[in-house]
Structures are given as C-alpha cells and as structure tokens.
Coordinates of C-alpha atoms in Angstrom, one line a residue:
M1 CA 24.2 22.3 33.3
S2 CA 22.5 21.6 36.6
L3 CA 19.6 19.1 36.7
S4 CA 16.2 20.4 37.5
N5 CA 14.0 18.9 40.2
Y6 CA 10.7 19.9 38.7
S7 CA 10.5 17.7 35.6
M8 CA 8.5 14.5 36.0
Y9 CA 11.1 12.9 33.8
R10 CA 14.2 13.9 35.8
N11 CA 14.7 10.3 36.8
I12 CA 15.0 9.0 33.2
D13 CA 17.7 6.4 33.1
C14 CA 19.2 3.9 30.6
L15 CA 18.9 0.2 31.4
Q16 CA 22.1 -1.7 31.6
I17 CA 23.3 -3.0 28.2
K18 CA 23.6 -6.7 27.9
S19 CA 26.0 -8.2 25.5
T20 CA 23.4 -10.7 24.4
S21 CA 21.2 -7.8 23.1
E22 CA 23.9 -6.4 20.9
F23 CA 24.4 -6.9 17.1
N24 CA 28.1 -7.7 16.6
D25 CA 30.6 -8.1 13.9
L26 CA 29.1 -5.4 11.7
K27 CA 30.7 -3.7 8.7
P28 CA 29.0 -0.2 8.5
G29 CA 29.4 1.6 5.1
N30 CA 31.1 4.9 4.6
C31 CA 29.2 8.0 5.6
G32 CA 29.8 11.7 5.9
T33 CA 29.5 13.7 9.1
D34 CA 25.9 14.8 8.3
E35 CA 24.7 11.4 7.0
N36 CA 22.7 8.8 9.0
I37 CA 23.2 5.3 7.5
M38 CA 20.8 3.4 9.7
A39 CA 17.1 3.2 10.1
V40 CA 14.9 1.2 12.5
N41 CA 11.3 0.2 12.7
S42 CA 9.3 -2.3 14.8
K43 CA 10.6 -5.3 12.9
Y44 CA 14.0 -4.6 11.3
I45 CA 17.2 -2.7 11.4
A46 CA 18.5 -1.5 8.0
L47 CA 22.1 -0.6 7.8
S48 CA 24.4 0.6 4.9
W49 CA 27.0 -2.2 4.4
K50 CA 30.6 -1.8 3.4
S51 CA 31.4 -3.4 0.2
F52 CA 33.5 -3.0 -2.9
G53 CA 31.9 -0.2 -4.9
G54 CA 29.3 0.4 -2.1
G55 CA 25.6 0.2 -2.5
M56 CA 24.8 -2.9 -0.2
I57 CA 22.2 -2.7 2.5
A58 CA 21.9 -5.2 5.4
V59 CA 18.4 -5.9 6.8
M60 CA 18.5 -7.5 10.3
D61 CA 15.7 -8.9 12.4
I62 CA 15.3 -6.6 15.4
N63 CA 14.5 -9.5 17.7
A64 CA 17.6 -11.6 16.6
P65 CA 20.7 -10.0 18.1
G66 CA 24.1 -11.6 18.2
K67 CA 26.9 -12.2 15.8
I68 CA 26.0 -11.2 12.3
D69 CA 26.9 -13.6 9.5
P70 CA 28.9 -11.7 6.8
E71 CA 27.4 -13.9 4.2
M72 CA 23.8 -13.0 5.2
P73 CA 21.4 -12.0 2.4
M74 CA 21.7 -8.3 1.3
L75 CA 19.9 -5.7 -0.8
H76 CA 21.8 -4.9 -4.0
G77 CA 20.8 -1.9 -6.1
H78 CA 23.0 1.2 -5.8
T79 CA 26.3 1.7 -7.5
S80 CA 27.8 3.9 -4.8
D81 CA 27.7 4.4 -1.0
V82 CA 24.2 4.6 0.6
S83 CA 23.8 8.0 2.3
C84 CA 20.3 7.8 3.9
L85 CA 17.6 5.3 4.7
A86 CA 14.0 5.5 5.9
W87 CA 11.2 3.0 6.7
D88 CA 7.5 3.7 5.7
P89 CA 5.6 4.5 8.9
F90 CA 2.5 2.9 7.4
D91 CA 4.0 -0.2 5.9
S92 CA 6.8 -2.0 7.9
Q93 CA 7.9 -3.9 4.7
R94 CA 8.8 -0.9 2.7
L95 CA 12.2 0.6 2.8
V96 CA 13.6 3.6 0.9
T97 CA 17.3 4.2 0.4
G98 CA 19.3 7.0 -1.2
A99 CA 22.8 7.0 -2.4
K100 CA 25.6 9.4 -3.4
D101 CA 25.1 8.7 -7.0
G102 CA 21.8 10.4 -6.9
S103 CA 19.7 7.1 -7.1
V104 CA 16.7 6.4 -4.9
I105 CA 15.3 2.8 -4.6
V106 CA 12.0 1.8 -3.0
W107 CA 12.2 -1.8 -1.6
N108 CA 9.1 -3.9 -0.9
L109 CA 10.6 -6.6 1.2
P110 CA 9.2 -10.1 1.9
E111 CA 8.5 -11.1 5.5
S112 CA 11.8 -13.2 5.6
I113 CA 14.9 -12.4 3.5
T114 CA 16.5 -15.8 2.5
E115 CA 18.4 -14.7 -0.5
N116 CA 20.0 -11.6 -2.1
I117 CA 17.5 -9.1 -3.4
T118 CA 18.2 -6.9 -6.5
V119 CA 16.2 -4.1 -8.1
T120 CA 13.5 -5.5 -10.5
E121 CA 12.9 -4.0 -13.9
D122 CA 9.4 -2.8 -13.0
A123 CA 10.7 -0.8 -10.0
F124 CA 10.0 2.9 -10.0
P125 CA 13.2 4.6 -11.0
I126 CA 14.3 7.8 -9.2
K127 CA 17.5 9.4 -10.4
L128 CA 18.7 12.9 -9.5
P129 CA 21.8 14.7 -10.7
K130 CA 23.5 14.9 -7.3
K131 CA 23.8 12.9 -4.1
I132 CA 20.7 12.2 -1.9
T133 CA 21.0 13.8 1.4
D134 CA 17.7 12.7 3.0
V135 CA 14.7 10.5 2.3
A136 CA 11.5 10.6 4.4
F137 CA 7.8 9.9 4.2
H138 CA 5.0 12.3 4.6
P139 CA 3.7 12.2 8.3
T140 CA 0.0 11.9 7.5
A141 CA -0.5 10.9 3.8
K142 CA 0.3 7.4 2.5
D143 CA 2.6 6.8 -0.4
L144 CA 4.2 10.3 -0.4
L145 CA 8.0 10.2 -0.5
V146 CA 10.1 13.3 0.2
V147 CA 13.5 13.3 -1.4
V148 CA 16.2 15.9 -0.6
S149 CA 19.3 16.1 -2.8
F150 CA 22.4 18.2 -2.8
N151 CA 21.1 19.9 -5.9
M152 CA 19.2 22.4 -3.7
D153 CA 15.9 20.9 -4.4
I154 CA 13.1 18.9 -2.7
T155 CA 11.1 16.5 -4.8
I156 CA 7.9 14.7 -3.6
Y157 CA 6.8 11.5 -5.3
D158 CA 3.5 9.6 -5.3
L159 CA 4.5 5.9 -4.9
S160 CA 1.0 4.6 -5.5
N161 CA 1.1 5.9 -9.1
N162 CA 4.9 6.0 -9.5
C163 CA 4.9 9.7 -10.5
E164 CA 6.4 13.0 -9.4
V165 CA 4.0 15.3 -7.5
V166 CA 6.2 18.4 -6.7
S167 CA 9.7 19.5 -7.4
Y168 CA 10.7 22.7 -5.6
M169 CA 14.1 24.1 -6.6
E170 CA 14.1 27.7 -5.4
F171 CA 16.5 27.2 -2.4
P172 CA 19.7 29.3 -2.7
K173 CA 21.7 26.8 -0.6
A174 CA 21.7 23.0 0.0
V175 CA 18.8 21.7 2.3
A176 CA 19.9 20.5 5.6
S177 CA 16.7 19.5 7.3
V178 CA 12.9 19.3 6.7
A179 CA 10.2 19.2 9.3
W180 CA 6.4 19.0 8.7
N181 CA 3.6 20.5 10.9
K182 CA 1.0 18.3 12.6
E183 CA -1.4 18.2 9.6
G184 CA 1.4 17.8 7.0
S185 CA 0.2 20.9 5.1
L186 CA 3.4 23.1 5.6
A187 CA 7.0 22.2 6.0
A188 CA 9.9 24.1 7.7
V189 CA 13.1 23.8 5.6
A190 CA 16.5 24.6 7.0
C191 CA 19.2 25.6 4.4
R192 CA 22.9 26.1 4.8
D193 CA 22.4 29.9 4.4
S194 CA 21.4 30.2 8.1
T195 CA 17.7 30.6 7.0
I196 CA 14.6 28.6 7.8
R197 CA 11.8 28.8 5.2
I198 CA 8.1 27.8 5.7
V199 CA 7.1 26.2 2.4
D200 CA 3.7 25.3 1.0
F201 CA 4.7 22.6 -1.5
R202 CA 1.2 22.3 -3.0
A203 CA 0.9 26.0 -3.7
Q204 CA 4.7 26.2 -4.8
Q205 CA 5.3 29.2 -2.6
I206 CA 7.4 30.3 0.5
V207 CA 5.1 31.4 3.3
N208 CA 7.7 32.8 5.6
E209 CA 11.4 32.8 6.2
F210 CA 13.6 33.8 9.1
F211 CA 17.1 33.6 10.6
S212 CA 18.3 30.5 12.4
H213 CA 22.1 30.2 13.4
T214 CA 25.2 31.9 12.2
S215 CA 27.1 28.7 11.2
S216 CA 26.7 27.2 7.8
K217 CA 26.8 23.7 9.3
P218 CA 23.5 21.9 9.0
N219 CA 20.9 22.5 11.7
R220 CA 18.1 20.0 12.6
L221 CA 14.5 21.1 12.9
V222 CA 11.5 19.8 14.8
W223 CA 7.9 21.2 14.4
E224 CA 6.4 20.9 17.9
P225 CA 2.8 20.1 17.2
T226 CA 1.3 20.9 20.6
F227 CA 2.8 24.3 21.2
N228 CA 3.2 25.1 17.5
F229 CA 6.7 26.4 17.4
I230 CA 9.8 25.2 15.6
I231 CA 12.8 23.8 17.5
S232 CA 16.1 24.4 15.8
V233 CA 19.3 22.8 17.0
G234 CA 22.4 24.2 15.4
V235 CA 25.8 25.9 15.8
N236 CA 26.4 29.6 16.6
M237 CA 29.9 30.3 15.4
S238 CA 29.9 34.2 14.9
P239 CA 27.7 35.8 17.7
A240 CA 28.5 39.3 16.2
K241 CA 26.8 38.5 12.9
S242 CA 23.6 37.2 14.6
P243 CA 20.4 39.5 14.6
H244 CA 19.7 38.1 18.1
A245 CA 23.0 39.3 19.7
A246 CA 21.5 39.3 23.2
Q247 CA 20.7 35.6 23.0
D248 CA 23.7 34.5 20.8
R249 CA 26.5 35.8 23.0
K250 CA 28.2 32.5 23.3
R251 CA 29.8 30.4 20.6
G252 CA 28.8 26.8 20.4
R253 CA 25.8 24.6 19.9
Q254 CA 22.4 25.9 20.9
V255 CA 18.7 25.2 20.8
C256 CA 16.1 27.8 19.7
Y257 CA 12.4 27.9 19.7
I258 CA 11.0 30.0 16.8
D259 CA 7.4 31.2 16.1
P260 CA 6.6 30.0 12.5
E261 CA 4.2 32.7 11.8
T262 CA 6.3 35.8 13.0
G263 CA 9.8 34.4 12.9
D264 CA 10.4 35.6 16.4
R265 CA 12.6 33.8 18.9
V266 CA 10.5 32.3 21.7
H267 CA 13.4 30.9 23.7
T268 CA 17.1 30.1 23.3
F269 CA 19.5 28.1 25.5
P270 CA 23.1 27.0 24.9
L271 CA 24.0 23.3 24.8
D272 CA 27.9 23.3 24.8
D273 CA 30.8 25.0 23.3
L274 CA 31.5 22.4 20.6
G275 CA 31.2 22.9 16.9
S276 CA 30.2 19.5 15.4
S277 CA 26.9 18.8 13.8
L278 CA 24.0 17.3 15.8
F279 CA 21.2 14.8 15.3
V280 CA 17.9 15.0 17.1
D281 CA 14.9 12.9 17.8
Y282 CA 11.6 14.2 19.4
D283 CA 8.9 12.4 21.5
E284 CA 5.9 14.7 20.8
D285 CA 3.8 12.8 23.3
L286 CA 6.0 13.5 26.3
H287 CA 7.6 16.6 24.8
L288 CA 11.1 15.1 25.3
L289 CA 14.0 16.2 23.0
Y290 CA 16.9 13.8 22.4
I291 CA 20.1 15.4 21.0
L292 CA 23.0 13.2 19.8
S293 CA 26.3 14.0 18.1
R294 CA 28.5 11.8 15.9
G295 CA 31.8 10.9 17.6
Q296 CA 30.4 11.5 21.1
T297 CA 29.0 9.2 23.6
V298 CA 26.6 11.6 25.5
I299 CA 22.9 11.8 24.7
Y300 CA 21.1 14.9 26.1
V301 CA 17.5 14.7 27.1
F302 CA 15.4 17.8 27.5
E303 CA 11.7 18.4 28.4
I304 CA 10.2 21.2 26.2
L305 CA 7.7 23.5 27.9
D306 CA 5.4 26.2 26.6
S307 CA 5.7 28.3 29.8
D308 CA 8.7 29.3 31.8
P309 CA 11.4 28.0 32.2
K310 CA 10.6 26.8 28.7
H311 CA 12.8 23.7 29.1
Y312 CA 14.1 21.2 31.8
V313 CA 17.4 19.3 31.6
C314 CA 16.3 15.8 32.3
N315 CA 19.5 13.8 32.1
A316 CA 22.7 13.3 30.0
I317 CA 23.0 9.6 29.2
A318 CA 26.3 8.0 28.4
G319 CA 26.4 5.5 25.5
P320 CA 28.8 2.5 25.3
D321 CA 31.2 4.0 22.6
A322 CA 31.5 6.9 20.3
M323 CA 28.4 7.2 18.2
R324 CA 28.7 6.8 14.4
S325 CA 24.9 6.6 13.6
F326 CA 21.6 5.9 15.3
G327 CA 18.0 4.8 14.8
C328 CA 15.0 5.1 17.2
L329 CA 12.3 2.5 17.7
P330 CA 8.7 3.6 17.0
K331 CA 6.8 4.5 20.1
L332 CA 4.2 1.8 19.6
A333 CA 6.9 -0.9 19.9
V334 CA 8.4 0.0 23.3
E335 CA 7.9 -2.3 26.3
T336 CA 5.3 -0.8 28.6
E337 CA 5.7 -3.4 31.4
I338 CA 9.1 -1.9 32.4
N339 CA 7.9 1.8 31.7
E340 CA 10.2 2.1 28.7
I341 CA 9.5 5.4 27.0
H342 CA 12.2 5.4 24.2
R343 CA 14.8 3.1 22.7
I344 CA 17.8 4.3 20.8
Y345 CA 19.8 1.9 18.7
H346 CA 23.4 3.2 18.9
L347 CA 25.9 2.3 16.2
S348 CA 29.6 2.4 17.0
T349 CA 32.5 1.0 14.9
D350 CA 31.3 -2.6 14.5
K351 CA 28.2 -3.2 16.7
I352 CA 24.7 -1.8 17.5
S353 CA 23.7 -1.4 21.1
P354 CA 20.0 -0.9 22.2
L355 CA 19.7 1.9 24.8
R356 CA 16.4 1.5 26.7
L357 CA 15.3 4.6 28.4
E358 CA 12.9 4.1 31.3
I359 CA 11.1 6.0 34.0
P360 CA 11.6 4.0 37.3
R361 CA 8.3 3.4 39.3
R362 CA 7.9 1.7 42.6
N363 CA 4.8 -0.3 41.6
A364 CA 5.3 -3.1 39.0
G365 CA 3.5 -2.8 35.7
A366 CA 2.9 -0.1 33.2
D367 CA 2.3 3.6 34.3
T368 CA -0.4 4.6 32.0
S369 CA 0.4 8.3 32.6
L370 CA 3.7 7.8 30.6
Y371 CA 1.7 6.6 27.6
P372 CA -0.8 9.2 26.2
E373 CA -2.3 8.7 22.8
T374 CA 0.3 8.5 20.1
R375 CA 0.4 8.4 16.2
A376 CA -1.0 5.2 14.9
A377 CA 0.6 3.3 12.0
V378 CA -2.5 4.2 9.9
P379 CA -2.5 7.1 7.4
A380 CA -5.0 9.9 7.7
L381 CA -5.0 10.7 3.9
R382 CA -4.2 9.1 0.6
A383 CA -1.7 10.7 -1.8
A384 CA -4.4 11.8 -4.2
E385 CA -6.3 13.5 -1.4
W386 CA -3.3 15.4 -0.2
K387 CA -2.6 16.6 -3.8
E388 CA -6.1 17.7 -4.0
G389 CA -5.5 20.1 -1.0
K390 CA -7.1 18.1 1.8
I391 CA -5.9 18.5 5.3
A392 CA -6.3 15.9 8.1
L393 CA -4.8 15.5 11.6
P394 CA -2.8 12.3 12.1
T395 CA -4.7 9.1 13.3
M396 CA -4.1 8.7 17.0
C397 CA -4.4 5.6 19.2
S398 CA -3.6 4.2 22.6
I399 CA -0.4 2.2 22.8
F400 CA -2.5 -0.5 24.6
K401 CA -5.1 -0.6 21.9
Q402 CA -3.1 -0.2 18.8
E403 CA -4.2 -3.5 17.3
D404 CA -7.8 -2.4 17.3
V405 CA -7.0 0.6 15.3
Q406 CA -5.0 -1.3 12.8
K407 CA -7.6 -3.9 12.3
A408 CA -10.2 -1.3 11.6
A409 CA -8.0 0.3 9.1
V410 CA -7.3 -3.1 7.4
E411 CA -11.0 -3.8 7.3
E412 CA -11.6 -0.4 5.6
R413 CA -8.9 -1.1 3.0
E414 CA -10.4 -4.5 2.3
I415 CA -13.9 -3.3 1.9
T416 CA -13.2 -0.3 -0.3
P417 CA -11.5 -2.2 -3.1
V418 CA -14.3 -4.8 -3.2
V419 CA -17.0 -2.2 -3.8
E420 CA -14.9 -0.8 -6.7
K421 CA -14.3 -4.2 -8.3
E422 CA -18.0 -5.6 -7.9
P423 CA -19.5 -3.5 -10.7
T424 CA -16.7 -4.3 -13.2
P425 CA -17.3 -8.2 -13.4
E426 CA -21.0 -7.9 -13.4
P427 CA -21.4 -6.4 -16.9
K428 CA -19.0 -9.1 -18.3
P429 CA -21.2 -12.1 -17.9
N430 CA -24.3 -10.1 -19.1
P431 CA -23.4 -10.2 -22.8
K432 CA -22.5 -13.9 -22.8
P433 CA -26.1 -15.1 -22.1
V434 CA -27.3 -12.8 -24.7
E435 CA -25.0 -14.4 -27.2
E436 CA -26.2 -17.9 -26.3
P437 CA -29.7 -17.6 -27.6
T438 CA -28.5 -16.0 -30.8
P439 CA -27.5 -19.4 -32.5
E440 CA -31.2 -20.6 -32.1
P441 CA -32.6 -18.3 -34.8
V442 CA -30.5 -20.2 -37.3
V443 CA -33.8 -22.2 -37.9
E444 CA -35.0 -19.0 -39.4
K445 CA -32.8 -19.7 -42.3
E446 CA -34.7 -22.8 -43.4
P447 CA -37.4 -20.9 -45.3
T448 CA -34.7 -18.8 -47.1
P449 CA -33.4 -21.5 -49.4
E450 CA -36.1 -20.4 -52.1
P451 CA -33.7 -17.9 -53.6
V452 CA -31.5 -20.8 -54.3
V453 CA -33.8 -21.8 -57.2
E454 CA -32.2 -18.9 -59.1
K455 CA -29.1 -21.0 -59.3
E456 CA -31.0 -23.9 -61.1
P457 CA -28.7 -23.8 -64.1
T458 CA -25.7 -24.6 -61.9
P459 CA -26.8 -27.3 -59.5
E460 CA -25.1 -30.1 -61.4
P461 CA -23.4 -31.8 -58.5
V462 CA -26.7 -32.8 -56.9
V463 CA -26.8 -36.1 -58.7
E464 CA -24.4 -37.7 -56.2
K465 CA -26.7 -36.8 -53.2
T466 CA -30.1 -37.5 -54.7
P467 CA -30.3 -41.2 -53.7
T468 CA -30.3 -40.3 -50.0
P469 CA -32.7 -37.5 -49.3
E470 CA -35.3 -39.6 -47.3
P471 CA -33.3 -39.5 -43.8
I472 CA -33.4 -35.7 -43.8
V473 CA -36.4 -35.5 -41.3
E474 CA -34.6 -37.7 -38.8
K475 CA -31.7 -35.1 -38.2
E476 CA -33.6 -31.9 -38.3
P477 CA -32.7 -30.9 -34.6
T478 CA -29.0 -31.1 -35.4
P479 CA -28.3 -28.6 -38.0
E480 CA -24.8 -27.8 -36.6
P481 CA -22.9 -30.7 -38.2
E482 CA -24.0 -29.4 -41.6
E483 CA -20.7 -27.6 -42.2
S484 CA -18.3 -30.2 -40.6
K485 CA -19.8 -33.2 -42.4
P486 CA -21.0 -32.4 -45.8
V487 CA -21.6 -36.0 -46.8
A488 CA -24.0 -36.6 -43.9
D489 CA -25.9 -33.5 -44.9
E490 CA -27.6 -35.5 -47.6
C491 CA -29.8 -36.9 -44.9
K492 CA -31.2 -33.6 -43.9
D493 CA -34.1 -31.4 -45.2
P494 CA -34.3 -30.8 -48.9
V495 CA -34.2 -27.2 -48.0
E496 CA -30.8 -27.6 -46.4
Q497 CA -29.6 -29.7 -49.2
V498 CA -30.2 -26.8 -51.6
E499 CA -27.9 -24.7 -49.4
D500 CA -25.2 -27.3 -49.6
V501 CA -25.6 -27.7 -53.4
P502 CA -23.0 -25.0 -54.3
A503 CA -20.4 -26.6 -52.0
V504 CA -20.9 -30.0 -53.6
Q505 CA -21.1 -28.4 -56.9
E506 CA -17.6 -27.1 -56.7
I507 CA -16.3 -30.6 -55.8
S508 CA -18.2 -32.6 -58.6
M509 CA -18.3 -30.1 -61.6
T510 CA -15.0 -31.6 -62.9
H511 CA -16.5 -35.1 -62.9
V512 CA -20.0 -34.8 -64.4
M513 CA -19.7 -32.0 -67.1
S514 CA -20.2 -34.6 -69.9
E515 CA -23.6 -35.7 -68.5
F516 CA -25.2 -32.4 -68.2
K517 CA -28.5 -33.3 -70.0
K518 CA -29.0 -36.4 -67.8
L519 CA -28.5 -34.3 -64.7
Q520 CA -31.2 -31.8 -65.9
Q521 CA -33.9 -34.5 -66.1
Q522 CA -33.0 -35.7 -62.6
F523 CA -33.1 -32.2 -61.2
V524 CA -36.6 -31.7 -62.5
A525 CA -37.7 -34.8 -60.6
F526 CA -36.0 -33.5 -57.5
G527 CA -37.8 -30.2 -57.9
E528 CA -41.2 -32.0 -57.9
L529 CA -40.1 -33.9 -54.8
L530 CA -39.2 -30.7 -53.1
Q531 CA -42.6 -29.1 -53.8
E532 CA -44.4 -32.1 -52.4
F533 CA -42.3 -31.8 -49.2
Q534 CA -43.1 -28.1 -48.8
N535 CA -46.8 -28.7 -49.3
Q536 CA -46.7 -31.2 -46.4

C-alpha cells in the first residue's frame, strides 16, 4: 500500500513511548481471540486481572503509570473470566463488566478505590444462559445498556429503573458486532452468518439485511454518521461464494462501505492477505479509521471519504509489542497543546503503553482545525424518552469549551429534581397546623357533664373528693393534667369532677359499700353546691 499525498493527515505520527508513561508488571486475565479485556475513559483504565477462578478487575488511575502493586484493591464479583468491559460515556464512575458465566455487573465506583469492592446485595442482577461477548452503552440515551451474549440475542436494560427494555432473539447465528446510527434509533448488527441486519429494537423488527463477508469470523462495524454508510471490516476467505465477485477477488482482510438503505456496496478495498480477526476504532470528527489486530504490532490509519478515491492510507504505525488488547482515550481528554488527535492504550503481555498520535505543526499551540465539535459527555435523551420513541441528535461541544456544556447539564439535572420534590413536602406540614387547634375545642366538653347526672345512683366514690372542691377555679386553664393526676383533679371545676367520678368510683367502691346511705346524703349536698356554681 502506497501512501497518499493528498490527505491532510498523511503526516500522522506516534510520539516516542517513554518508559515512565507505561503501566508495568501487569497480570492480564485470559481472553479469546475476539474478546477485548480492557476499557479506558478519561480517568481510569479497567483491566481483567488473572486470578484463581477468574473474575477480578483492576482499575488503575490513568495519570499514575509505573509499576503496579499486585496487592492493589480489585473488583470482585464474577465467578469466571471477564470477557468484556465498558465505561459509561455519561458517567466516568460507572463501569460494566461481562463474564463467560453469563453474568453482567454494573459497578458504581468511588473517586478513589482504597479497598477491595464486592457486589452489593442491592445491585441489579443480570444473568444470561451463555457467555457475554459484548457490553456497551447507548450513544445518545442515558442509562441504556446493550448486552450481547453467545445465546444469539441482544438485550437492552434500563439501569435507572433496573429493568429489561428489549430482548431480541431472532438472530440465526451469534452476534459479532453492533453499531448505532447517529441518532441511536437504528442499529447495524453483524452476525457470523456473513449477514448484516438493520434492526429497530423499539419496533422489534428487522428493517433491512444484506451480505457482508464470506468468512464466518466476526467482522467489526462502524456506522459513519456524516456520510451515512456502514463500514464493515472483515475477512474474505471464499471469493467464489461472494455475490460481489468483482470486488472480492482476493482472499484476506478487507474494508467495505455499505449503504444501509439499499444494501449496495459503495466501496471496497483490501487490507492484507491475513485471516485473523480485527478490531476497529473510528474518529467520526476527522473521519479517521484505526484498524488493529491481536498478535500484531501494526496499527493502520485510513481517512474515510464520501467522494473518490473514497479513502486515503494515512500511515501504518508500529506498536512496541504484539497487541493483546487495547483501549482508546475519549476525544475530550486528548492534549490539544501538542496537537494530539488520538491516544491508544496498547496492552501487551505484561504492560500497557500509551500511543499518542499527533499531527505535527510548525507553530506551537493547538491547531483548531484539528478539533471540530465532538460529542459531549452529556446525554441527549433519558431512557424513558428513548423507550417512548423519541429521537435526538447527540449533544455536541467544542473540545475547548467542554466544561461549559457539562456545567449547564449539571445545573439542569440539579434544577429538575428540586421542582419535582418541592410540591411533595408542602402538603405534609399543612395537616399538622390543622391538628394543633383541634385540642382547644376540648373546652366544649365542659357543658356536657350534665348527662352524668343519669349515673347518680353510682357516684359513691365522690365522698373522698368532696372536701376539696374549692380550688377548682384556680386550675381551669390546665385541663390536660386531668388524666395523668386524678388526685389533683379534685381542685378543678365541679363539672370536671363529675367526669372523673366514674374513675374514682371504680377505685373506692370496694371500701365504702357499707356506708351507702351516708354517701347519699352527702351527694345531695354536693348537687346543691353544683347548682349554685352553674347559676354563677
């Protein structure tokens, strides 16, 4: 492949790797030829760690390279080897891992990990019958997790409500790759039956399907948002079986552009004559396609075009060692001062090396032409809105003003919940003041002791309290202690005394039964006293 002189990125180069910027003494876990066991975001590097029984994940600070302590805190949760990892693009503290035992764990990590972290009982359990081959987040909607398993199905979960949204199981072969369009409304699904299917998950239907490559090895997909075609990178092992015989004359790995509406081939070009599986990463802002292969050191860089010649070969970058896995830094985290446009973290046998790809410029400082608006770390939709059928373009921002966009998004999130919570506490205090004046009408019960006269034959216990009726008027404003201090109630109104008579009656009946006649006479005297008090 000869290098073109027409691409503005033809001088793309990799900065020299310094030993001080590498992560050393690593123990990566076991992984298959089609598995990627590392994930990178702007803060951390997550790596499947080798351990007895498998299932451990190491989370390293991206700004703290050097020799890694084997006793560092780990994530414990899976019972078998971890097969895939993914960071939430809208939450840098959320990590999702899938394992070969069919389990998926959502980790909400603290800012600093100082001790081993295990799965909590309240965690959302996701368990599928076969191994997990891929986990990824929806590109525009928050809290939507896409899980691909070897059970020939794709399941979408809503992490905000811990529930399953869609489970699509009509694929004849295992799913190899999933790529979403710019709005996140349709997805291109590559299966191992050499077919690409355009799926509308919300409508539960296949919109279109077409041929990809003749090999059953997994091919990788990218949905180009600007030119609206699908880029498929795969292996052509049987040219005679291809419906595109004129374009698939050579055996080996190739790159195809496919129209998602018609299924027609827009462009095809060969890569090399090898047959191993490939991994891809795409910079949709600069239209640069990065192709990597496990076991090789070369990274191919192509510029994708909508017009002839359809592509440029920018460079073939040599890594330090044979690649075992890789992860790419988000575009918002690259160093603009040195005109860095991409950074690939290259995992070899026991170390991770950062490959900084830059475009040399004569003048010092950032070249703004290399940094058009890119996707912000702010979702365009919520999970519920996506389920309702809404469509929205991704939130875009300038790499030089990304903090302003994030602050605005945080303010919106802070304001909206407050508005929802304000009406809820207001009705709660309202009933309380209504209850406070209710005890005051207790005074209304004072004139109600008249019916007590009906119980004249049974007021015998009054004798004990008759000598102290005079202080009643003094404690009229404090009727509350009537129940707690029955003895002191003798000093209260005669009306209230009559109310207390039954209580005292029960206590003294056993002691004064023999003197019933005497008590009757005294009660008549008390009745006259009561009438005089009422007349006053």
